[in-house]
C-alpha positions as YAML, in Angstrom:
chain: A
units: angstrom
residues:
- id: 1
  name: UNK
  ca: [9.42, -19.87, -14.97]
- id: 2
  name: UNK
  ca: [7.62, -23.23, -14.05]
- id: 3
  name: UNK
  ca: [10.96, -24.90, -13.97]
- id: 4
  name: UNK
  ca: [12.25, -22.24, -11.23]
- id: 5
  name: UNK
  ca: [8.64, -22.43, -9.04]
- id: 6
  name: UNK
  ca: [9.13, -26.46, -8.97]
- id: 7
  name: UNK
  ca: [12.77, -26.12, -7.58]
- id: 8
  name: UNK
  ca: [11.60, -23.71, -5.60]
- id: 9
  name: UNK
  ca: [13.96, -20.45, -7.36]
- id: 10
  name: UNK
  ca: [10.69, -18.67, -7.05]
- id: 11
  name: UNK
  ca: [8.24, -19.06, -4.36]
- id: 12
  name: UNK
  ca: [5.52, -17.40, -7.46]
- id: 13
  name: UNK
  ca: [4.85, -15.38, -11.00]
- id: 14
  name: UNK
  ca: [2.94, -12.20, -10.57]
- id: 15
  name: UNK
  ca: [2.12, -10.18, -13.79]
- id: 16
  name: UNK
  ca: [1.00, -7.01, -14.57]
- id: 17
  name: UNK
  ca: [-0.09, -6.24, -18.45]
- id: 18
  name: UNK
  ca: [0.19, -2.98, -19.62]
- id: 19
  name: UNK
  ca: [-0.01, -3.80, -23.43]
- id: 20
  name: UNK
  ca: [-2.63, -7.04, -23.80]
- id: 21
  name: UNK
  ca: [-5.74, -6.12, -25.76]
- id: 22
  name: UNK
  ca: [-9.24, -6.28, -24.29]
- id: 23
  name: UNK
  ca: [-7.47, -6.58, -20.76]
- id: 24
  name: UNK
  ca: [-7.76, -3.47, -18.23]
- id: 25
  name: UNK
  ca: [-4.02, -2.32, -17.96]
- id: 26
  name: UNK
  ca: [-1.78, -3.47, -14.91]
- id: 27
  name: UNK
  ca: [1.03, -2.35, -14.01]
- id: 28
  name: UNK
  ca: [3.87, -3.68, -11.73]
- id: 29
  name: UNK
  ca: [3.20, -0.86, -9.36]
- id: 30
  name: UNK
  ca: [-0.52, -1.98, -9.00]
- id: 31
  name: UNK
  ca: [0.28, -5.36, -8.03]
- id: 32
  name: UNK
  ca: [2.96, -4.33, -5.39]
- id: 33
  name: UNK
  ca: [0.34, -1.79, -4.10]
- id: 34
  name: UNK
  ca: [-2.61, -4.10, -3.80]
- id: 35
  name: UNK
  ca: [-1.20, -7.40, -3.47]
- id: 36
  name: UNK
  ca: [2.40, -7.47, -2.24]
- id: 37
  name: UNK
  ca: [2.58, -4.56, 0.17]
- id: 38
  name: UNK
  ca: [2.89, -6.54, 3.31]
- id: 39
  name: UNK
  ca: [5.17, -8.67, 1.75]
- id: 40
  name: UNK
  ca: [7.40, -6.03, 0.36]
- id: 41
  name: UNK
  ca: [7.91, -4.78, 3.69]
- id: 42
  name: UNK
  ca: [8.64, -8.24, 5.30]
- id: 43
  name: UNK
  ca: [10.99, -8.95, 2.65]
- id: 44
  name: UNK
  ca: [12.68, -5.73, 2.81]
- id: 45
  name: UNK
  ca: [13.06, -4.89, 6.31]
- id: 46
  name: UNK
  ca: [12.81, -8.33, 8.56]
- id: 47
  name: UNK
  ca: [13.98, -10.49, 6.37]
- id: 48
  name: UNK
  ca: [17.33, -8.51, 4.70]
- id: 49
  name: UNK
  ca: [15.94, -10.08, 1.50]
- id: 50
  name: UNK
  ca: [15.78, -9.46, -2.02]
- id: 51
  name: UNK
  ca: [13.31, -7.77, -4.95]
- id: 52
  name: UNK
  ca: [13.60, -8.36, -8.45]
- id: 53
  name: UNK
  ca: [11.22, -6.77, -10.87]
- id: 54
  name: UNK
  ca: [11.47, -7.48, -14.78]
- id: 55
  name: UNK
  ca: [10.23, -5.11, -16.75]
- id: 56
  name: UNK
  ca: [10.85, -1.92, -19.14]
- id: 57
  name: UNK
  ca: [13.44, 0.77, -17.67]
- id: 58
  name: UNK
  ca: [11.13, 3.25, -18.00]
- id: 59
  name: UNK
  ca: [8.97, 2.07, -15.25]
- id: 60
  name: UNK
  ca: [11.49, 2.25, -12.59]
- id: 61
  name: UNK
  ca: [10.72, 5.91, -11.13]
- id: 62
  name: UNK
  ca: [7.34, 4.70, -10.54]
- id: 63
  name: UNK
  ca: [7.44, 0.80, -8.93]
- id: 64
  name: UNK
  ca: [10.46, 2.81, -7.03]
- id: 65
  name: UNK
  ca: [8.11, 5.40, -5.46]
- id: 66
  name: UNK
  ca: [5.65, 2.27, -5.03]
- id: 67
  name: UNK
  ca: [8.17, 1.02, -3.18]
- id: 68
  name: UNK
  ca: [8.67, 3.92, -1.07]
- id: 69
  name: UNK
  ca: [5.18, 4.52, -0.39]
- id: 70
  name: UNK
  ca: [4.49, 0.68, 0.72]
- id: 71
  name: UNK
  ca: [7.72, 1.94, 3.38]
- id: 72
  name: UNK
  ca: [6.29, 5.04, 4.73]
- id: 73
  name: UNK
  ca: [3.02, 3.24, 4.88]
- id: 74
  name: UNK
  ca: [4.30, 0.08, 6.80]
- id: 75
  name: UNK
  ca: [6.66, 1.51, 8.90]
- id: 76
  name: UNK
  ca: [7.74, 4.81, 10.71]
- id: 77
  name: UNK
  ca: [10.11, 5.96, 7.80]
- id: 78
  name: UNK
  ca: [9.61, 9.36, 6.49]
- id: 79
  name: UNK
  ca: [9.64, 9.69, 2.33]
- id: 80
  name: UNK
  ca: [13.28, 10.56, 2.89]
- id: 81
  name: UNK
  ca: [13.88, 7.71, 5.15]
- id: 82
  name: UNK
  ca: [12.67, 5.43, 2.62]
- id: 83
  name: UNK
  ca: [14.16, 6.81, -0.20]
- id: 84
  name: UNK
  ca: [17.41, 6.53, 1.92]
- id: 85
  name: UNK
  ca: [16.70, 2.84, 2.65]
- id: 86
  name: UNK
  ca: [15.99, 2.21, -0.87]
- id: 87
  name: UNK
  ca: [18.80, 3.58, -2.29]
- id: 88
  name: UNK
  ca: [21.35, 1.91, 0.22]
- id: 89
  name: UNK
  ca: [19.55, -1.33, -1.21]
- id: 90
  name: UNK
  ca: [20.31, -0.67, -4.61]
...
């Protein structure tokens, strides 16, 4: 990861932990919702650009609906509209 922020591969490393002991749990969707929500949308909509998450499978319906909120939120997309736009982008 530091090797792909000083080329410049990745602008920066957010992280959510679901798992760590003695840490209040974060999850991806958290982060996207409270600290990349502006961004998502810029990324997403004016700037044709990309989102990669890493993470378990499992969490997909839910950074996905994240996602969709941040969209409905930001713009004047309906739930359907976004979910639309989002799937055309997968």
């Amino acid at each position: 990861m530091e090797e792909a922020l000083r080329c410049g591969a990745l602008s920066r490393v957010l992280t959510a932990f679901s798992r760590e002991p003695g840490t209040p749990k974060t999850y991806v969707q958290d982060v996207l919702q409270a600290q990349l929500a502006e961004e998502v949308h810029r990324v997403l909509c004016e700037s044709a650009g990309h989102m990669y998450v890493c993470g378990d499978v499992t969490m997909a319906t839910e950074v996905l609906r994240t996602v969709q909120r941040i969209l409905v939120q930001r713009t004047a997309m309906s739930v359907q509209q976004a979910g639309d736009f989002i799937s055309e982008l997968r």
